[in-house]
Amino acid sequence: MNHEEGAVKFIDPRRQERYLGFLSNPKRREKFLGELAHCKALDPKWVVAIMPNQQNPSSIANLLVSRGAPANCWIISENSTLDAQEMELVKALEETIGQDMGTFLSCIPGKLAYFENEDGRCILQR
């Protein structure tokens, strides 16, 4: 499973096939990315809250590493300068946190990710 397929595993199962179709088609990818800003489709059973005093790049990186995250992550983001690239986890968090743009940082495909959008921040773990 690649990182993009893995990110969709954190979405409500009823929407996964649709979102996979968006991500697998370059012409439709923008549709998926546009929905990230107010994404209500995350499956709540995989959402891990982040305490308010830990919502900064270094604390979130430590939380992810303690759960098994490697040094690099894959980015899926409505921020076109970050989307579809691999980046060092801490740098990706620094570029993402506080931007209020829908973004997945996939650490372990389908197992561990960070998600942020205009509505908040969370860790996703299966």
CSV table of N, CA and C in Angstrom, one decimal:
chain,number,residue,atom,x,y,z
A,1,MET,N,0.9,-1.2,0.0
A,1,MET,CA,0.0,0.0,0.0
A,1,MET,C,0.9,1.2,0.0
A,2,ASN,N,0.6,2.2,-0.9
A,2,ASN,CA,1.4,3.4,-0.9
A,2,ASN,C,0.8,4.4,0.1
A,3,HIS,N,1.4,5.5,0.3
A,3,HIS,CA,1.0,6.5,1.3
A,3,HIS,C,-0.4,7.1,0.9
A,4,GLU,N,-0.7,7.3,-0.3
A,4,GLU,CA,-1.9,7.9,-0.7
A,4,GLU,C,-3.1,7.0,-0.4
A,5,GLU,N,-2.9,5.7,-0.8
A,5,GLU,CA,-3.9,4.7,-0.5
A,5,GLU,C,-4.1,4.6,1.1
A,6,GLY,N,-3.0,4.6,1.8
A,6,GLY,CA,-3.0,4.5,3.2
A,6,GLY,C,-3.7,5.7,3.9
A,7,ALA,N,-3.6,6.9,3.4
A,7,ALA,CA,-4.3,8.1,3.9
A,7,ALA,C,-5.8,7.9,3.8
A,8,VAL,N,-6.2,7.3,2.7
A,8,VAL,CA,-7.6,7.1,2.5
A,8,VAL,C,-8.2,6.1,3.5
A,9,LYS,N,-7.4,5.2,4.1
A,9,LYS,CA,-7.8,4.2,5.1
A,9,LYS,C,-8.3,4.9,6.3
A,10,PHE,N,-8.0,6.2,6.5
A,10,PHE,CA,-8.5,6.9,7.7
A,10,PHE,C,-9.8,7.6,7.5
A,11,ILE,N,-10.3,7.5,6.3
A,11,ILE,CA,-11.6,8.1,5.9
A,11,ILE,C,-12.7,7.1,6.1
A,12,ASP,N,-13.9,7.6,6.3
A,12,ASP,CA,-15.1,6.8,6.5
A,12,ASP,C,-15.1,5.7,5.3
A,13,PRO,N,-15.3,4.5,5.7
A,13,PRO,CA,-15.2,3.4,4.6
A,13,PRO,C,-16.2,3.6,3.5
A,14,ARG,N,-17.3,4.3,3.7
A,14,ARG,CA,-18.3,4.5,2.6
A,14,ARG,C,-17.8,5.5,1.6
A,15,ARG,N,-16.7,6.2,1.9
A,15,ARG,CA,-16.2,7.2,1.0
A,15,ARG,C,-14.8,6.9,0.4
A,16,GLN,N,-14.2,5.8,0.9
A,16,GLN,CA,-12.9,5.5,0.5
A,16,GLN,C,-12.7,5.2,-1.0
A,17,GLU,N,-13.6,4.5,-1.6
A,17,GLU,CA,-13.5,4.2,-3.0
A,17,GLU,C,-13.5,5.4,-3.8
A,18,ARG,N,-14.4,6.3,-3.5
A,18,ARG,CA,-14.6,7.6,-4.2
A,18,ARG,C,-13.3,8.4,-4.1
A,19,TYR,N,-12.7,8.5,-2.9
A,19,TYR,CA,-11.5,9.3,-2.7
A,19,TYR,C,-10.3,8.7,-3.4
A,20,LEU,N,-10.2,7.4,-3.4
A,20,LEU,CA,-9.2,6.7,-4.1
A,20,LEU,C,-9.2,7.0,-5.6
A,21,GLY,N,-10.4,7.0,-6.1
A,21,GLY,CA,-10.6,7.4,-7.5
A,21,GLY,C,-10.1,8.8,-7.8
A,22,PHE,N,-10.4,9.7,-6.9
A,22,PHE,CA,-9.9,11.1,-7.0
A,22,PHE,C,-8.4,11.2,-7.0
A,23,LEU,N,-7.8,10.5,-6.1
A,23,LEU,CA,-6.3,10.5,-5.9
A,23,LEU,C,-5.6,9.8,-7.1
A,24,SER,N,-6.2,8.8,-7.6
A,24,SER,CA,-5.5,8.0,-8.7
A,24,SER,C,-5.6,8.7,-10.1
A,25,ASN,N,-6.4,9.7,-10.2
A,25,ASN,CA,-6.6,10.4,-11.4
A,25,ASN,C,-6.1,11.9,-11.3
A,26,PRO,N,-5.0,12.2,-11.9
A,26,PRO,CA,-4.4,13.5,-11.8
A,26,PRO,C,-5.4,14.7,-12.1
A,27,LYS,N,-6.3,14.4,-13.0
A,27,LYS,CA,-7.3,15.5,-13.3
A,27,LYS,C,-8.3,15.6,-12.2
A,28,ARG,N,-8.5,14.6,-11.3
A,28,ARG,CA,-9.5,14.7,-10.3
A,28,ARG,C,-8.9,14.9,-8.9
A,29,ARG,N,-7.6,14.9,-8.8
A,29,ARG,CA,-6.9,15.0,-7.5
A,29,ARG,C,-7.3,16.3,-6.8
A,30,GLU,N,-7.4,17.4,-7.6
A,30,GLU,CA,-7.8,18.7,-7.1
A,30,GLU,C,-9.1,18.7,-6.3
A,31,LYS,N,-10.0,17.8,-6.8
A,31,LYS,CA,-11.3,17.7,-6.1
A,31,LYS,C,-11.1,17.2,-4.7
A,32,PHE,N,-10.3,16.1,-4.6
A,32,PHE,CA,-10.0,15.6,-3.3
A,32,PHE,C,-9.3,16.6,-2.4
A,33,LEU,N,-8.3,17.2,-2.9
A,33,LEU,CA,-7.5,18.2,-2.1
A,33,LEU,C,-8.4,19.4,-1.7
A,34,GLY,N,-9.3,19.8,-2.5
A,34,GLY,CA,-10.3,20.9,-2.2
A,34,GLY,C,-11.2,20.5,-1.0
A,35,GLU,N,-11.5,19.2,-0.9
A,35,GLU,CA,-12.4,18.8,0.2
A,35,GLU,C,-11.6,18.7,1.5
A,36,LEU,N,-10.3,18.7,1.5
A,36,LEU,CA,-9.6,18.6,2.8
A,36,LEU,C,-9.7,19.7,3.7
A,37,ALA,N,-10.0,20.9,3.2
A,37,ALA,CA,-10.1,22.1,4.1
A,37,ALA,C,-11.1,22.0,5.2
A,38,HIS,N,-12.2,21.3,4.9
A,38,HIS,CA,-13.3,21.1,5.8
A,38,HIS,C,-13.7,19.7,5.9
A,39,CYS,N,-12.7,18.8,5.8
A,39,CYS,CA,-13.0,17.3,5.7
A,39,CYS,C,-13.7,16.9,7.0
A,40,LYS,N,-14.9,16.3,6.8
A,40,LYS,CA,-15.7,15.8,7.8
A,40,LYS,C,-15.8,14.2,7.7
A,41,ALA,N,-14.9,13.7,6.8
A,41,ALA,CA,-15.0,12.3,6.4
A,41,ALA,C,-14.0,11.4,7.2
A,42,LEU,N,-13.2,12.0,8.1
A,42,LEU,CA,-12.3,11.1,8.9
A,42,LEU,C,-13.1,10.2,9.7
A,43,ASP,N,-12.7,8.9,9.8
A,43,ASP,CA,-13.3,7.9,10.6
A,43,ASP,C,-12.9,8.2,12.0
A,44,PRO,N,-13.8,8.5,12.9
A,44,PRO,CA,-13.5,8.9,14.3
A,44,PRO,C,-12.8,7.9,15.1
A,45,LYS,N,-12.9,6.6,14.7
A,45,LYS,CA,-12.2,5.6,15.5
A,45,LYS,C,-10.7,5.6,15.3
A,46,TRP,N,-10.2,6.3,14.3
A,46,TRP,CA,-8.8,6.4,14.1
A,46,TRP,C,-8.2,7.7,14.6
A,47,VAL,N,-9.0,8.6,15.1
A,47,VAL,CA,-8.5,10.0,15.4
A,47,VAL,C,-8.0,10.0,16.9
A,48,VAL,N,-6.8,10.5,17.0
A,48,VAL,CA,-6.2,10.7,18.3
A,48,VAL,C,-6.0,12.2,18.6
A,49,ALA,N,-6.7,12.7,19.6
A,49,ALA,CA,-6.6,14.1,19.9
A,49,ALA,C,-5.2,14.5,20.3
A,50,ILE,N,-4.8,15.7,20.0
A,50,ILE,CA,-3.6,16.3,20.5
A,50,ILE,C,-3.9,17.4,21.5
A,51,MET,N,-3.3,17.3,22.7
A,51,MET,CA,-3.5,18.3,23.7
A,51,MET,C,-3.1,19.7,23.2
A,52,PRO,N,-3.9,20.7,23.6
A,52,PRO,CA,-3.5,22.1,23.2
A,52,PRO,C,-2.1,22.5,23.4
A,53,ASN,N,-1.5,22.1,24.5
A,53,ASN,CA,-0.1,22.5,24.8
A,53,ASN,C,0.9,21.7,24.0
A,54,GLN,N,0.4,20.7,23.2
A,54,GLN,CA,1.3,20.0,22.4
A,54,GLN,C,1.2,20.2,20.9
A,55,GLN,N,0.4,21.3,20.5
A,55,GLN,CA,0.1,21.5,19.1
A,55,GLN,C,1.2,22.5,18.5
A,56,ASN,N,2.4,22.0,18.5
A,56,ASN,CA,3.5,22.7,17.9
A,56,ASN,C,4.4,21.6,17.2
A,57,PRO,N,5.2,22.0,16.2
A,57,PRO,CA,5.9,21.0,15.4
A,57,PRO,C,6.8,20.0,16.2
A,58,SER,N,7.5,20.5,17.2
A,58,SER,CA,8.4,19.6,17.9
A,58,SER,C,7.6,18.6,18.8
A,59,SER,N,6.6,19.0,19.4
A,59,SER,CA,5.8,18.1,20.3
A,59,SER,C,5.0,17.1,19.4
A,60,ILE,N,4.5,17.5,18.3
A,60,ILE,CA,3.7,16.6,17.4
A,60,ILE,C,4.7,15.6,16.8
A,61,ALA,N,5.9,16.1,16.4
A,61,ALA,CA,6.9,15.2,15.9
A,61,ALA,C,7.3,14.1,17.0
A,62,ASN,N,7.4,14.5,18.2
A,62,ASN,CA,7.7,13.6,19.3
A,62,ASN,C,6.6,12.6,19.5
A,63,LEU,N,5.4,13.0,19.4
A,63,LEU,CA,4.2,12.1,19.5
A,63,LEU,C,4.2,11.1,18.4
A,64,LEU,N,4.5,11.6,17.2
A,64,LEU,CA,4.5,10.7,16.0
A,64,LEU,C,5.6,9.7,16.1
A,65,VAL,N,6.8,10.1,16.5
A,65,VAL,CA,8.0,9.3,16.6
A,65,VAL,C,7.7,8.2,17.7
A,66,SER,N,7.1,8.6,18.8
A,66,SER,CA,6.9,7.7,19.9
A,66,SER,C,5.9,6.6,19.4
A,67,ARG,N,5.1,6.8,18.4
A,67,ARG,CA,4.2,5.9,17.8
A,67,ARG,C,4.8,5.1,16.6
A,68,GLY,N,6.1,5.4,16.3
A,68,GLY,CA,6.7,4.6,15.3
A,68,GLY,C,7.0,5.3,14.0
A,69,ALA,N,6.8,6.6,13.9
A,69,ALA,CA,7.0,7.4,12.7
A,69,ALA,C,8.5,7.4,12.3
A,70,PRO,N,8.8,7.2,11.0
A,70,PRO,CA,10.2,7.4,10.6
A,70,PRO,C,10.5,8.9,10.4
A,71,ALA,N,11.8,9.1,10.0
A,71,ALA,CA,12.2,10.5,9.8
A,71,ALA,C,11.5,11.3,8.7
A,72,ASN,N,11.0,10.6,7.7
A,72,ASN,CA,10.4,11.3,6.6
A,72,ASN,C,8.9,10.9,6.5
A,73,CYS,N,8.1,11.7,5.8
A,73,CYS,CA,6.7,11.5,5.6
A,73,CYS,C,6.3,11.9,4.2
A,74,TRP,N,5.2,11.4,3.8
A,74,TRP,CA,4.6,11.8,2.4
A,74,TRP,C,3.5,12.8,2.7
A,75,ILE,N,3.5,13.8,1.8
A,75,ILE,CA,2.5,14.9,2.0
A,75,ILE,C,1.4,14.9,1.0
A,76,ILE,N,0.2,15.0,1.4
A,76,ILE,CA,-1.0,15.1,0.6
A,76,ILE,C,-1.6,16.4,1.1
A,77,SER,N,-1.6,17.5,0.3
A,77,SER,CA,-2.1,18.8,0.8
A,77,SER,C,-2.7,19.6,-0.3
A,78,GLU,N,-3.7,20.4,0.2
A,78,GLU,CA,-4.2,21.4,-0.7
A,78,GLU,C,-3.2,22.6,-0.9
A,79,ASN,N,-2.1,22.6,-0.2
A,79,ASN,CA,-1.1,23.5,-0.4
A,79,ASN,C,-0.2,23.0,-1.5
A,80,SER,N,-0.3,23.5,-2.7
A,80,SER,CA,0.3,22.9,-3.9
A,80,SER,C,1.9,22.9,-3.8
A,81,THR,N,2.5,23.8,-3.0
A,81,THR,CA,3.9,23.8,-2.8
A,81,THR,C,4.4,22.6,-2.0
A,82,LEU,N,3.5,22.0,-1.2
A,82,LEU,CA,3.9,20.8,-0.4
A,82,LEU,C,3.3,19.5,-1.0
A,83,ASP,N,2.3,19.5,-1.7
A,83,ASP,CA,1.6,18.3,-2.1
A,83,ASP,C,2.4,17.4,-3.0
A,84,ALA,N,2.2,16.1,-2.7
A,84,ALA,CA,2.8,15.0,-3.5
A,84,ALA,C,4.3,14.9,-3.4
A,85,GLN,N,4.8,15.1,-2.2
A,85,GLN,CA,6.3,15.0,-2.1
A,85,GLN,C,6.6,14.4,-0.7
A,86,GLU,N,7.8,13.8,-0.7
A,86,GLU,CA,8.4,13.3,0.6
A,86,GLU,C,9.2,14.4,1.2
A,87,MET,N,9.1,14.5,2.6
A,87,MET,CA,9.9,15.5,3.3
A,87,MET,C,10.2,15.0,4.7
A,88,GLU,N,11.2,15.6,5.2
A,88,GLU,CA,11.6,15.3,6.6
A,88,GLU,C,10.4,15.7,7.5
A,89,LEU,N,10.0,14.8,8.4
A,89,LEU,CA,8.8,15.0,9.2
A,89,LEU,C,8.8,16.3,10.0
A,90,VAL,N,9.8,16.7,10.6
A,90,VAL,CA,9.8,17.9,11.4
A,90,VAL,C,9.7,19.1,10.5
A,91,LYS,N,10.3,19.1,9.3
A,91,LYS,CA,10.2,20.2,8.4
A,91,LYS,C,8.8,20.3,7.8
A,92,ALA,N,8.2,19.1,7.5
A,92,ALA,CA,6.8,19.1,7.0
A,92,ALA,C,5.8,19.6,8.0
A,93,LEU,N,6.1,19.3,9.3
A,93,LEU,CA,5.2,19.8,10.4
A,93,LEU,C,5.4,21.3,10.5
A,94,GLU,N,6.6,21.8,10.4
A,94,GLU,CA,6.8,23.3,10.5
A,94,GLU,C,6.1,24.0,9.3
A,95,GLU,N,6.1,23.4,8.1
A,95,GLU,CA,5.5,24.0,7.0
A,95,GLU,C,4.0,23.9,7.0
A,96,THR,N,3.4,23.0,7.8
A,96,THR,CA,2.0,22.7,7.8
A,96,THR,C,1.2,23.3,8.9
A,97,ILE,N,1.8,23.2,10.1
A,97,ILE,CA,1.0,23.6,11.3
A,97,ILE,C,0.7,25.1,11.3
A,98,GLY,N,-0.5,25.4,11.5
A,98,GLY,CA,-1.0,26.8,11.5
A,98,GLY,C,-1.3,27.4,10.2
A,99,GLN,N,-1.2,26.6,9.1
A,99,GLN,CA,-1.5,27.1,7.8
A,99,GLN,C,-3.0,27.0,7.5
A,100,ASP,N,-3.7,26.2,8.3
A,100,ASP,CA,-5.1,26.0,8.1
A,100,ASP,C,-5.5,25.5,6.7
A,101,MET,N,-4.6,24.7,6.1
A,101,MET,CA,-4.8,24.1,4.8
A,101,MET,C,-4.9,22.6,5.0
A,102,GLY,N,-5.9,21.9,4.4
A,102,GLY,CA,-6.1,20.5,4.6
A,102,GLY,C,-4.9,19.7,4.1
A,103,THR,N,-4.3,19.0,5.1
A,103,THR,CA,-3.0,18.3,4.8
A,103,THR,C,-2.9,17.0,5.6
A,104,PHE,N,-2.5,15.9,4.9
A,104,PHE,CA,-2.2,14.7,5.5
A,104,PHE,C,-0.6,14.6,5.4
A,105,LEU,N,0.0,14.2,6.6
A,105,LEU,CA,1.4,13.8,6.6
A,105,LEU,C,1.4,12.3,6.9
A,106,SER,N,1.6,11.5,5.9
A,106,SER,CA,1.5,10.0,6.0
A,106,SER,C,2.9,9.5,6.5
A,107,CYS,N,2.9,9.0,7.7
A,107,CYS,CA,4.2,8.4,8.2
A,107,CYS,C,4.4,7.0,7.9
A,108,ILE,N,3.3,6.2,8.2
A,108,ILE,CA,3.3,4.7,7.9
A,108,ILE,C,2.0,4.5,7.2
A,109,PRO,N,2.1,4.1,5.9
A,109,PRO,CA,0.9,4.0,5.1
A,109,PRO,C,-0.2,3.2,5.7
A,110,GLY,N,-1.3,3.8,5.9
A,110,GLY,CA,-2.5,3.2,6.5
A,110,GLY,C,-2.5,2.9,7.9
A,111,LYS,N,-1.4,3.3,8.6
A,111,LYS,CA,-1.2,3.0,10.0
A,111,LYS,C,-1.0,4.3,10.9
A,112,LEU,N,-0.3,5.2,10.4
A,112,LEU,CA,0.0,6.4,11.2
A,112,LEU,C,0.2,7.7,10.3
A,113,ALA,N,-0.5,8.7,10.7
A,113,ALA,CA,-0.5,10.0,9.9
A,113,ALA,C,-0.8,11.1,10.9
A,114,TYR,N,-0.6,12.3,10.4
A,114,TYR,CA,-1.0,13.6,11.0
A,114,TYR,C,-1.9,14.2,10.0
A,115,PHE,N,-3.0,14.9,10.6
A,115,PHE,CA,-3.9,15.6,9.7
A,115,PHE,C,-4.2,16.9,10.3
A,116,GLU,N,-4.2,17.9,9.4
A,116,GLU,CA,-4.6,19.3,9.8
A,116,GLU,C,-5.5,19.9,8.8
A,117,ASN,N,-6.5,20.7,9.2
A,117,ASN,CA,-7.3,21.5,8.3
A,117,ASN,C,-7.8,22.7,9.0
A,118,GLU,N,-8.7,23.4,8.5
A,118,GLU,CA,-9.2,24.7,9.1
A,118,GLU,C,-9.9,24.4,10.4
A,119,ASP,N,-10.3,23.1,10.6
A,119,ASP,CA,-11.1,22.8,11.8
A,119,ASP,C,-10.3,22.2,13.0
A,120,GLY,N,-9.0,21.9,12.7
A,120,GLY,CA,-8.2,21.4,13.8
A,120,GLY,C,-7.0,20.5,13.3
A,121,ARG,N,-6.4,19.9,14.4
A,121,ARG,CA,-5.3,19.0,14.2
A,121,ARG,C,-5.5,17.7,14.9
A,122,CYS,N,-4.9,16.6,14.3
A,122,CYS,CA,-5.0,15.3,15.0
A,122,CYS,C,-4.0,14.3,14.5
A,123,ILE,N,-3.8,13.3,15.3
A,123,ILE,CA,-3.0,12.2,14.8
A,123,ILE,C,-4.0,11.1,14.4
A,124,LEU,N,-3.7,10.4,13.3
A,124,LEU,CA,-4.5,9.3,12.9
A,124,LEU,C,-3.7,8.0,13.0
A,125,GLN,N,-4.3,7.1,13.8
A,125,GLN,CA,-3.5,5.8,14.0
A,125,GLN,C,-4.5,4.6,13.9
A,126,ARG,N,-4.1,3.6,13.2
A,126,ARG,CA,-4.9,2.4,13.1
A,126,ARG,C,-4.1,1.3,13.7
